[in-house]
Amino acid sequence: MADAQARDEVVRFTSELIRLDTTNRGGGDCRERPAAEYAAERLAAAGLEPTLLERAPGRTNVVARIEGTDPSADALLVHGHLDVVPAEARDWSVHPFSGEVRDGVVWGRGAVDMKNMDAMILAVVRAWARQGVRPRRDLVLAFTADEEASAEDGAGFLAERHAGLFEGCTEAIGESGAFTFHDGAGREIYPIAAGERGTGWLKLTARGRAGHGSKVNRENAVTRLAAAVTRIGEHEWPLRLTPTVRAALSELAALYGIETALDDVDALLRKLGPAASLVEATVRNSANPTMLEAGYKLNVIPGEAVAYVDGRYLWGAEDEFRATLDELTGPDVDWEFRHHSVALQAPVDAPIYAEMRAAVQEFAPEGHVVPYCMSGGTDAKQFSRLGIRGYGFAPLKLPEGYDYQALFHGVDECVPVEALHFGVDVLDRFLRTA
Ligand SMILES: [Zn+2]
């Protein structure tokens, strides 16, 4: 168990990191350096030698290595991002960059995404320095910039230009996993992420014959675009179960005593109730039209019309995604990727998964650990370029009424002090023996 100082520090570090405003507005508009220096100072005080790395001024990343006791073991990467998404102060009941601690809760942007985890990592390695603890595996600690935008100044830059810092790393833990999901019927579920869907943000362009709005026109770009957008939006994607999602469904079915598990997945999802939300977005690919652009005058048919689609695909289902888009857009509408990233899959029968499960169960014996696949993406995608298998493991024990998913990028983001204490305990236990 973490000592009293680690418990104090995790709360203080979370609060102080929130106060260092690292809002990422995209397009390079962010400055993580103060938070990076904050982390580096605390790592140095724990006897580590942090390296600060920037691709662009102010966009600072921090990397440090802790030597493990077992030189034959592969290294483990532990990463957290330092930037946060924007917050509008007028919408919040406390100032989003106050880091206020009130009634046992730390408030502010980054409280769960993910300055809490940054603080937990710092608190744990500092406790180890006091106690003379060394982990079994080499640990590479990475605090990254730019996760909330393109990762080009953050994990993408580190993977591309500083691969040597991650030498020997085969696995990683990062955000979004091992938080308490309350199913509304008294069960506490701790989903650990072992996969991510890939991202395909698409631009659709329909071309046609421009002309007067009063004339017959069978080559209207707006009509063509609208038809393609409707086909995409209404498309029923087929079930595609990755190994992680298959394991998630099986374990949830067992937990709820549901037989006939995987031969009718849609029926299973209906029977799971609220817990279905842990898997329903990851049993198939998806493509949602989100933006439309066409025309400049009511009585003029434009020669071109454009739409944007937020597409996501499962591991192993990207080719099918592309082929389906070709079909749905048809001959009169072109599509291209505006942003593309890979889908990830990490094994749930690996020893590291068993270690994560054991660490959660030690401090939440009433909890049920299940794997899950993230519907979106994290820095793990970038680090996968180095052959590193990423898991989402940022442990938090949340009381009933805390909707973790809604707090992500939400108004009044906050985290209970108790949740941070649990996180430090679980992380400490896991990282020692992983
Ligand atoms: Zn995040």
CSV table of C-alpha atoms and ligand atoms in Angstrom, one decimal:
chain,number,residue,atom,x,y,z
A,1,MET,CA,0.0,0.0,0.0
A,2,ALA,CA,1.1,3.5,-0.8
A,3,ASP,CA,2.3,5.5,2.2
A,4,ALA,CA,0.7,8.6,3.7
A,5,GLN,CA,3.0,11.0,1.8
A,6,ALA,CA,2.1,9.3,-1.6
A,7,ARG,CA,-1.6,9.8,-0.7
A,8,ASP,CA,-1.0,13.5,0.0
A,9,GLU,CA,1.1,14.0,-3.1
A,10,VAL,CA,-1.2,12.4,-5.6
A,11,VAL,CA,-3.9,14.8,-4.5
A,12,ARG,CA,-1.6,17.8,-4.5
A,13,PHE,CA,0.0,16.9,-7.8
A,14,THR,CA,-3.4,16.4,-9.5
A,15,SER,CA,-4.5,19.8,-8.3
A,16,GLU,CA,-1.3,21.6,-9.1
A,17,LEU,CA,-1.1,20.1,-12.6
A,18,ILE,CA,-4.7,21.2,-13.3
A,19,ARG,CA,-3.7,24.7,-12.3
A,20,LEU,CA,-1.0,24.7,-15.1
A,21,ASP,CA,-3.3,25.4,-18.0
A,22,THR,CA,-2.3,23.1,-20.9
A,23,THR,CA,-5.3,23.6,-23.1
A,24,ASN,CA,-4.8,22.1,-26.5
A,25,ARG,CA,-6.8,24.0,-29.1
A,26,GLY,CA,-5.3,22.0,-31.9
A,27,GLY,CA,-3.2,23.4,-34.8
A,28,GLY,CA,-0.2,23.7,-32.5
A,29,ASP,CA,-2.0,26.0,-30.1
A,30,CYS,CA,-0.9,24.6,-26.7
A,31,ARG,CA,2.0,24.9,-24.3
A,32,GLU,CA,2.7,21.9,-22.1
A,33,ARG,CA,6.1,23.0,-21.0
A,34,PRO,CA,5.2,24.2,-17.4
A,35,ALA,CA,3.5,20.9,-16.7
A,36,ALA,CA,6.5,19.0,-18.2
A,37,GLU,CA,8.9,20.9,-16.0
A,38,TYR,CA,6.7,20.2,-13.0
A,39,ALA,CA,6.8,16.5,-13.7
A,40,ALA,CA,10.5,16.5,-14.5
A,41,GLU,CA,11.4,18.3,-11.2
A,42,ARG,CA,9.5,15.7,-9.2
A,43,LEU,CA,11.2,12.8,-11.1
A,44,ALA,CA,14.6,14.4,-10.5
A,45,ALA,CA,13.8,14.7,-6.8
A,46,ALA,CA,13.2,11.0,-6.9
A,47,GLY,CA,16.7,10.4,-8.2
A,48,LEU,CA,15.7,9.8,-11.8
A,49,GLU,CA,17.2,11.6,-14.9
A,50,PRO,CA,14.3,12.9,-16.9
A,51,THR,CA,14.9,14.0,-20.5
A,52,LEU,CA,12.8,16.9,-21.9
A,53,LEU,CA,12.1,16.7,-25.6
A,54,GLU,CA,10.4,19.2,-27.9
A,55,ARG,CA,9.6,19.1,-31.6
A,56,ALA,CA,8.1,22.6,-31.4
A,57,PRO,CA,8.8,25.3,-28.7
A,58,GLY,CA,6.8,24.8,-25.6
A,59,ARG,CA,5.4,21.4,-26.7
A,60,THR,CA,7.4,19.6,-24.1
A,61,ASN,CA,7.5,15.8,-23.5
A,62,VAL,CA,9.3,14.2,-20.6
A,63,VAL,CA,10.8,10.7,-20.6
A,64,ALA,CA,12.7,8.9,-17.7
A,65,ARG,CA,13.8,5.3,-17.2
A,66,ILE,CA,13.8,3.3,-14.0
A,67,GLU,CA,16.1,0.3,-14.0
A,68,GLY,CA,14.4,-2.9,-13.0
A,69,THR,CA,15.8,-5.8,-10.9
A,70,ASP,CA,15.4,-8.4,-13.6
A,71,PRO,CA,17.7,-7.5,-16.5
A,72,SER,CA,16.2,-10.3,-18.6
A,73,ALA,CA,12.7,-8.9,-18.5
A,74,ASP,CA,11.3,-6.6,-21.2
A,75,ALA,CA,10.7,-3.0,-20.3
A,76,LEU,CA,7.3,-1.6,-19.7
A,77,LEU,CA,6.2,1.8,-20.9
A,78,VAL,CA,4.0,3.9,-18.6
A,79,HIS,CA,2.6,7.0,-20.3
A,80,GLY,CA,0.3,9.9,-19.6
A,81,HIS,CA,-0.5,13.0,-21.6
A,82,LEU,CA,0.0,16.5,-20.2
A,83,ASP,CA,-2.4,18.4,-22.4
A,84,VAL,CA,-6.1,18.8,-21.9
A,85,VAL,CA,-9.1,19.8,-24.1
A,86,PRO,CA,-10.5,23.3,-23.8
A,87,ALA,CA,-13.0,24.2,-21.0
A,88,GLU,CA,-15.4,27.2,-20.9
A,89,ALA,CA,-15.2,28.7,-17.4
A,90,ARG,CA,-18.8,30.1,-17.6
A,91,ASP,CA,-20.2,26.6,-18.0
A,92,TRP,CA,-18.5,25.2,-14.9
A,93,SER,CA,-19.5,25.4,-11.3
A,94,VAL,CA,-15.9,25.8,-10.2
A,95,HIS,CA,-13.2,27.4,-12.3
A,96,PRO,CA,-11.8,24.6,-14.6
A,97,PHE,CA,-8.2,25.6,-13.9
A,98,SER,CA,-8.5,26.1,-10.2
A,99,GLY,CA,-7.6,22.6,-9.2
A,100,GLU,CA,-9.8,23.2,-6.2
A,101,VAL,CA,-10.1,20.4,-3.6
A,102,ARG,CA,-13.6,20.6,-2.0
A,103,ASP,CA,-15.5,18.0,0.0
A,104,GLY,CA,-13.0,15.3,-0.9
A,105,VAL,CA,-13.1,16.0,-4.6
A,106,VAL,CA,-10.5,17.5,-6.9
A,107,TRP,CA,-12.1,19.7,-9.6
A,108,GLY,CA,-10.8,20.9,-12.9
A,109,ARG,CA,-10.0,20.1,-16.5
A,110,GLY,CA,-7.7,17.1,-16.5
A,111,ALA,CA,-9.0,15.6,-13.3
A,112,VAL,CA,-9.7,12.3,-15.1
A,113,ASP,CA,-8.2,13.0,-18.5
A,114,MET,CA,-5.5,12.6,-17.4
A,115,LYS,CA,-3.5,14.6,-14.9
A,116,ASN,CA,-4.8,12.2,-12.3
A,117,MET,CA,-2.7,9.4,-13.8
A,118,ASP,CA,0.3,11.7,-14.3
A,119,ALA,CA,0.1,12.5,-10.6
A,120,MET,CA,-0.3,8.9,-9.7
A,121,ILE,CA,2.8,7.9,-11.6
A,122,LEU,CA,4.8,10.7,-9.9
A,123,ALA,CA,3.5,9.8,-6.5
A,124,VAL,CA,4.4,6.1,-6.9
A,125,VAL,CA,7.9,6.6,-8.1
A,126,ARG,CA,8.6,9.1,-5.4
A,127,ALA,CA,7.4,6.7,-2.8
A,128,TRP,CA,9.7,4.0,-4.2
A,129,ALA,CA,12.6,6.4,-3.9
A,130,ARG,CA,11.9,6.9,-0.2
A,131,GLN,CA,11.4,3.2,0.4
A,132,GLY,CA,14.2,1.9,-1.8
A,133,VAL,CA,11.8,0.0,-4.0
A,134,ARG,CA,12.9,-1.1,-7.5
A,135,PRO,CA,10.4,-2.6,-10.0
A,136,ARG,CA,11.0,-6.0,-11.6
A,137,ARG,CA,11.0,-4.7,-15.1
A,138,ASP,CA,12.7,-1.6,-16.5
A,139,LEU,CA,10.0,1.1,-16.5
A,140,VAL,CA,10.0,3.9,-19.1
A,141,LEU,CA,7.9,6.8,-17.9
A,142,ALA,CA,6.6,9.2,-20.6
A,143,PHE,CA,4.6,12.3,-20.1
A,144,THR,CA,3.5,13.5,-23.5
A,145,ALA,CA,2.3,16.6,-25.3
A,146,ASP,CA,-0.3,16.9,-28.0
A,147,GLU,CA,-2.4,13.8,-27.3
A,148,GLU,CA,-5.6,15.8,-27.6
A,149,ALA,CA,-4.8,16.8,-31.1
A,150,SER,CA,-2.6,15.1,-33.7
A,151,ALA,CA,0.2,13.7,-31.3
A,152,GLU,CA,2.6,15.1,-33.9
A,153,ASP,CA,4.4,17.1,-31.2
A,154,GLY,CA,3.9,14.3,-28.6
A,155,ALA,CA,3.9,10.6,-28.8
A,156,GLY,CA,4.2,10.6,-32.6
A,157,PHE,CA,7.4,12.7,-32.4
A,158,LEU,CA,8.8,10.5,-29.6
A,159,ALA,CA,8.1,7.2,-31.5
A,160,GLU,CA,9.5,8.6,-34.8
A,161,ARG,CA,12.5,10.5,-33.5
A,162,HIS,CA,13.5,9.1,-30.1
A,163,ALA,CA,12.8,5.4,-30.5
A,164,GLY,CA,16.0,4.7,-28.5
A,165,LEU,CA,14.4,6.0,-25.3
A,166,PHE,CA,11.9,3.1,-25.5
A,167,GLU,CA,14.4,0.4,-26.2
A,168,GLY,CA,13.3,-3.0,-24.8
A,169,CYS,CA,9.7,-1.9,-24.3
A,170,THR,CA,7.2,-4.5,-25.4
A,171,GLU,CA,4.1,-3.4,-23.5
A,172,ALA,CA,2.6,-0.2,-22.3
A,173,ILE,CA,-0.1,1.1,-19.9
A,174,GLY,CA,-1.9,4.4,-20.5
A,175,GLU,CA,-5.2,6.0,-20.2
A,176,SER,CA,-8.8,4.7,-19.9
A,177,GLY,CA,-9.0,1.5,-18.0
A,178,ALA,CA,-9.6,0.0,-14.6
A,179,PHE,CA,-12.1,2.7,-13.5
A,180,THR,CA,-15.3,1.7,-11.7
A,181,PHE,CA,-18.3,1.1,-13.9
A,182,HIS,CA,-21.5,0.8,-11.9
A,183,ASP,CA,-24.1,-1.3,-13.7
A,184,GLY,CA,-27.0,0.1,-11.7
A,185,ALA,CA,-27.7,-3.3,-10.1
A,186,GLY,CA,-25.0,-3.2,-7.5
A,187,ARG,CA,-22.2,-4.6,-9.5
A,188,GLU,CA,-18.8,-2.8,-9.9
A,189,ILE,CA,-17.1,-3.6,-13.1
A,190,TYR,CA,-13.5,-2.6,-13.9
A,191,PRO,CA,-12.9,-2.6,-17.6
A,192,ILE,CA,-9.2,-2.8,-18.7
A,193,ALA,CA,-8.6,-1.7,-22.2
A,194,ALA,CA,-6.9,-4.2,-24.5
A,195,GLY,CA,-7.5,-2.7,-27.9
A,196,GLU,CA,-8.6,0.4,-29.7
A,197,ARG,CA,-10.6,1.0,-32.8
A,198,GLY,CA,-8.8,2.8,-35.6
A,199,THR,CA,-9.9,6.3,-36.7
A,200,GLY,CA,-10.8,7.2,-40.3
A,201,TRP,CA,-12.0,10.8,-40.6
A,202,LEU,CA,-13.2,11.1,-44.1
A,203,LYS,CA,-13.8,13.9,-46.6
A,204,LEU,CA,-16.4,13.2,-49.3
A,205,THR,CA,-16.5,15.2,-52.5
A,206,ALA,CA,-19.4,15.0,-54.9
A,207,ARG,CA,-18.9,16.6,-58.3
A,208,GLY,CA,-21.6,17.5,-60.8
A,209,ARG,CA,-22.7,20.0,-63.3
A,210,ALA,CA,-23.1,23.5,-62.0
A,211,GLY,CA,-26.1,25.5,-63.3
A,212,HIS,CA,-29.2,27.5,-62.7
A,213,GLY,CA,-31.5,26.3,-60.0
A,214,SER,CA,-34.6,26.5,-62.2
A,215,LYS,CA,-33.3,24.0,-64.9
A,216,VAL,CA,-33.4,20.2,-65.1
A,217,ASN,CA,-30.2,18.9,-63.7
A,218,ARG,CA,-29.6,15.1,-63.2
A,219,GLU,CA,-25.9,15.7,-62.2
A,220,ASN,CA,-26.6,17.8,-59.1
A,221,ALA,CA,-23.6,17.6,-56.8
A,222,VAL,CA,-25.8,18.3,-53.7
A,223,THR,CA,-28.2,15.5,-54.6
A,224,ARG,CA,-25.3,13.1,-55.1
A,225,LEU,CA,-23.7,14.0,-51.9
A,226,ALA,CA,-26.9,13.8,-49.9
A,227,ALA,CA,-27.6,10.4,-51.3
A,228,ALA,CA,-24.1,9.1,-50.4
A,229,VAL,CA,-24.4,10.7,-46.9
A,230,THR,CA,-27.7,9.0,-46.3
A,231,ARG,CA,-26.4,5.6,-47.5
A,232,ILE,CA,-23.4,5.9,-45.1
A,233,GLY,CA,-25.5,7.2,-42.2
A,234,GLU,CA,-28.0,4.4,-42.5
A,235,HIS,CA,-25.6,1.6,-43.3
A,236,GLU,CA,-25.9,-1.4,-40.9
A,237,TRP,CA,-22.3,-2.6,-40.4
A,238,PRO,CA,-21.9,-6.3,-39.8
A,239,LEU,CA,-20.7,-7.7,-36.5
A,240,ARG,CA,-16.9,-8.1,-36.3
A,241,LEU,CA,-15.7,-9.5,-33.0
A,242,THR,CA,-12.0,-8.9,-32.2
A,243,PRO,CA,-10.4,-11.2,-29.7
A,244,THR,CA,-10.7,-8.6,-27.0
A,245,VAL,CA,-14.4,-7.9,-27.7
A,246,ARG,CA,-15.1,-11.6,-27.9
A,247,ALA,CA,-13.5,-12.0,-24.4
A,248,ALA,CA,-15.4,-9.0,-23.1
A,249,LEU,CA,-18.7,-10.4,-24.3
A,250,SER,CA,-18.0,-13.8,-22.9
A,251,GLU,CA,-17.0,-12.5,-19.5
A,252,LEU,CA,-19.9,-10.2,-19.2
A,253,ALA,CA,-22.3,-12.9,-20.3
A,254,ALA,CA,-20.8,-15.2,-17.5
A,255,LEU,CA,-21.1,-12.4,-15.0
A,256,TYR,CA,-24.8,-11.9,-15.8
A,257,GLY,CA,-25.5,-15.6,-16.1
A,258,ILE,CA,-26.5,-15.3,-19.7
A,259,GLU,CA,-26.2,-18.4,-21.9
A,260,THR,CA,-26.4,-18.4,-25.7
A,261,ALA,CA,-23.7,-15.8,-25.4
A,262,LEU,CA,-22.0,-15.2,-28.8
A,263,ASP,CA,-24.4,-16.7,-31.3
A,264,ASP,CA,-26.7,-13.7,-31.0
A,265,VAL,CA,-24.6,-10.7,-30.0
A,266,ASP,CA,-27.4,-8.2,-30.4
A,267,ALA,CA,-29.7,-10.2,-28.1
A,268,LEU,CA,-26.8,-10.5,-25.6
A,269,LEU,CA,-26.3,-6.7,-25.7
A,270,ARG,CA,-30.0,-6.1,-24.9
A,271,LYS,CA,-29.8,-8.5,-21.9
A,272,LEU,CA,-26.7,-6.8,-20.5
A,273,GLY,CA,-28.5,-3.6,-19.8
A,274,PRO,CA,-26.3,-0.6,-18.9
A,275,ALA,CA,-23.2,-2.8,-19.1
A,276,ALA,CA,-23.8,-3.1,-22.8
A,277,SER,CA,-22.3,0.4,-23.1
A,278,LEU,CA,-18.9,-1.2,-22.4
A,279,VAL,CA,-19.0,-3.1,-25.7
A,280,GLU,CA,-21.8,-2.0,-28.0
A,281,ALA,CA,-19.6,0.6,-29.8
A,282,THR,CA,-16.9,-1.9,-30.6
A,283,VAL,CA,-18.8,-4.9,-32.1
A,284,ARG,CA,-18.8,-3.3,-35.5
A,285,ASN,CA,-17.2,-0.6,-37.6
A,286,SER,CA,-19.0,2.7,-37.7
A,287,ALA,CA,-19.3,5.8,-39.9
A,288,ASN,CA,-21.2,8.9,-38.8
A,289,PRO,CA,-21.7,11.9,-41.2
A,290,THR,CA,-20.9,15.0,-39.2
A,291,MET,CA,-20.4,18.1,-41.4
A,292,LEU,CA,-21.8,19.3,-44.8
A,293,GLU,CA,-20.5,22.1,-47.1
A,294,ALA,CA,-22.1,23.1,-50.3
A,295,GLY,CA,-23.5,26.0,-52.3
A,296,TYR,CA,-23.4,29.7,-52.0
A,297,LYS,CA,-26.7,31.0,-53.4
A,298,LEU,CA,-30.2,29.5,-53.3
A,299,ASN,CA,-30.8,29.5,-57.0
A,300,VAL,CA,-27.4,28.3,-58.1
A,301,ILE,CA,-26.6,24.5,-58.3
A,302,PRO,CA,-22.9,24.2,-57.2
A,303,GLY,CA,-20.5,22.1,-59.1
A,304,GLU,CA,-19.2,20.5,-56.0
A,305,ALA,CA,-20.4,19.5,-52.5
A,306,VAL,CA,-18.4,18.2,-49.6
A,307,ALA,CA,-19.2,16.2,-46.4
A,308,TYR,CA,-17.2,14.9,-43.6
A,309,VAL,CA,-17.6,11.5,-41.9
A,310,ASP,CA,-16.3,10.2,-38.6
A,311,GLY,CA,-15.3,6.6,-39.3
A,312,ARG,CA,-14.0,4.0,-36.9
A,313,TYR,CA,-12.9,0.5,-37.6
A,314,LEU,CA,-12.0,-2.5,-35.6
A,315,TRP,CA,-8.7,-4.3,-35.7
A,316,GLY,CA,-8.6,-6.5,-38.8
A,317,ALA,CA,-11.6,-4.7,-40.3
A,318,GLU,CA,-10.0,-1.8,-42.0
A,319,ASP,CA,-9.9,-3.2,-45.5
A,320,GLU,CA,-13.6,-4.0,-45.2
A,321,PHE,CA,-14.2,-0.4,-44.0
A,322,ARG,CA,-12.5,1.0,-47.1
A,323,ALA,CA,-14.3,-1.4,-49.5
A,324,THR,CA,-17.6,-0.5,-47.9
A,325,LEU,CA,-17.0,3.2,-48.3
A,326,ASP,CA,-16.2,2.7,-52.0
A,327,GLU,CA,-19.5,1.0,-52.4
A,328,LEU,CA,-21.6,3.4,-50.3
A,329,THR,CA,-20.2,6.6,-51.9
A,330,GLY,CA,-20.6,5.2,-55.5
A,331,PRO,CA,-19.2,6.5,-58.8
A,332,ASP,CA,-20.1,10.2,-58.4
A,333,VAL,CA,-18.6,10.8,-55.0
A,334,ASP,CA,-14.9,10.5,-54.0
A,335,TRP,CA,-13.7,10.0,-50.5
A,336,GLU,CA,-10.3,10.4,-48.9
A,337,PHE,CA,-8.8,10.2,-45.4
A,338,ARG,CA,-8.4,13.5,-43.6
A,339,HIS,CA,-7.0,11.6,-40.7
A,340,HIS,CA,-6.1,8.0,-40.4
A,341,SER,CA,-4.8,5.9,-37.5
A,342,VAL,CA,-4.5,2.2,-36.9
A,343,ALA,CA,-6.7,-0.1,-34.8
A,344,LEU,CA,-5.0,-1.9,-31.9
A,345,GLN,CA,-5.3,-5.3,-30.4
A,346,ALA,CA,-3.5,-6.5,-27.2
A,347,PRO,CA,-3.8,-10.1,-25.8
A,348,VAL,CA,-5.9,-10.6,-22.7
A,349,ASP,CA,-4.2,-14.0,-22.0
A,350,ALA,CA,-0.9,-12.3,-21.5
A,351,PRO,CA,0.8,-12.3,-18.0
A,352,ILE,CA,0.6,-8.5,-17.8
A,353,TYR,CA,-3.2,-8.7,-18.1
A,354,ALA,CA,-3.3,-11.1,-15.2
A,355,GLU,CA,-1.1,-8.7,-13.1
A,356,MET,CA,-3.4,-5.8,-13.8
A,357,ARG,CA,-6.4,-7.9,-12.9
A,358,ALA,CA,-4.8,-9.1,-9.7
A,359,ALA,CA,-3.8,-5.5,-8.7
A,360,VAL,CA,-7.3,-4.2,-9.1
A,361,GLN,CA,-8.9,-7.2,-7.3
A,362,GLU,CA,-6.5,-6.8,-4.3
A,363,PHE,CA,-7.9,-3.3,-3.6
A,364,ALA,CA,-11.4,-3.8,-5.0
A,365,PRO,CA,-12.2,-7.4,-4.0
A,366,GLU,CA,-15.9,-6.9,-4.8
A,367,GLY,CA,-15.1,-5.7,-8.3
A,368,HIS,CA,-15.3,-7.6,-11.6
A,369,VAL,CA,-12.4,-7.1,-14.0
A,370,VAL,CA,-13.3,-7.4,-17.7
A,371,PRO,CA,-11.3,-6.5,-20.8
A,372,TYR,CA,-12.7,-4.0,-23.3
A,373,CYS,CA,-11.9,-2.3,-26.5
A,374,MET,CA,-11.8,1.5,-26.7
A,375,SER,CA,-14.1,3.0,-29.3
A,376,GLY,CA,-11.7,5.8,-29.9
A,377,GLY,CA,-7.9,6.2,-29.6
A,378,THR,CA,-5.0,7.2,-27.4
A,379,ASP,CA,-1.2,7.7,-27.6
A,380,ALA,CA,-1.0,3.9,-27.5
A,381,LYS,CA,-1.5,4.1,-31.3
A,382,GLN,CA,1.7,6.1,-31.7
A,383,PHE,CA,3.7,3.8,-29.5
A,384,SER,CA,2.4,0.8,-31.4
A,385,ARG,CA,4.7,1.9,-34.2
A,386,LEU,CA,7.6,0.7,-32.0
A,387,GLY,CA,6.0,-2.7,-31.6
A,388,ILE,CA,4.6,-1.9,-28.1
A,389,ARG,CA,1.3,-3.5,-27.2
A,390,GLY,CA,-0.8,-0.9,-25.3
A,391,TYR,CA,-3.3,-1.4,-22.5
A,392,GLY,CA,-5.6,1.2,-20.9
A,393,PHE,CA,-4.9,1.0,-17.2
A,394,ALA,CA,-5.3,4.2,-15.1
A,395,PRO,CA,-7.0,2.8,-12.0
A,396,LEU,CA,-9.7,4.8,-10.2
A,397,LYS,CA,-12.3,3.6,-7.7
A,398,LEU,CA,-15.3,5.8,-8.3
A,399,PRO,CA,-18.5,5.9,-6.2
A,400,GLU,CA,-21.9,5.3,-7.6
A,401,GLY,CA,-23.2,8.3,-9.5
A,402,TYR,CA,-19.8,9.1,-11.2
A,403,ASP,CA,-20.2,8.6,-14.9
A,404,TYR,CA,-16.6,8.3,-15.8
A,405,GLN,CA,-17.2,8.4,-19.6
A,406,ALA,CA,-19.3,11.6,-19.3
A,407,LEU,CA,-16.5,13.3,-17.3
A,408,PHE,CA,-14.1,12.8,-20.2
A,409,HIS,CA,-14.0,16.2,-22.0
A,410,GLY,CA,-17.1,17.1,-20.0
A,411,VAL,CA,-18.2,20.1,-17.9
A,412,ASP,CA,-17.3,19.9,-14.1
A,413,GLU,CA,-14.7,17.2,-14.6
A,414,CYS,CA,-13.6,16.1,-11.2
A,415,VAL,CA,-12.1,13.1,-9.3
A,416,PRO,CA,-12.7,12.0,-5.7
A,417,VAL,CA,-9.6,12.0,-3.4
A,418,GLU,CA,-10.5,8.4,-2.5
A,419,ALA,CA,-10.3,7.4,-6.2
A,420,LEU,CA,-6.8,8.8,-6.4
A,421,HIS,CA,-5.7,6.9,-3.3
A,422,PHE,CA,-7.0,3.7,-4.8
A,423,GLY,CA,-5.2,4.5,-8.1
A,424,VAL,CA,-1.9,5.0,-6.3
A,425,ASP,CA,-2.3,1.7,-4.4
A,426,VAL,CA,-3.2,-0.3,-7.5
A,427,LEU,CA,-0.5,1.3,-9.6
A,428,ASP,CA,2.1,0.8,-6.9
A,429,ARG,CA,1.2,-2.9,-6.6
A,430,PHE,CA,1.0,-3.5,-10.3
A,431,LEU,CA,4.2,-1.7,-11.3
A,432,ARG,CA,6.4,-3.4,-8.7
A,433,THR,CA,5.7,-6.9,-10.1
A,434,ALA,CA,4.3,-6.4,-13.6
B,1,ZN,ZN,-6.8,11.6,-22.6
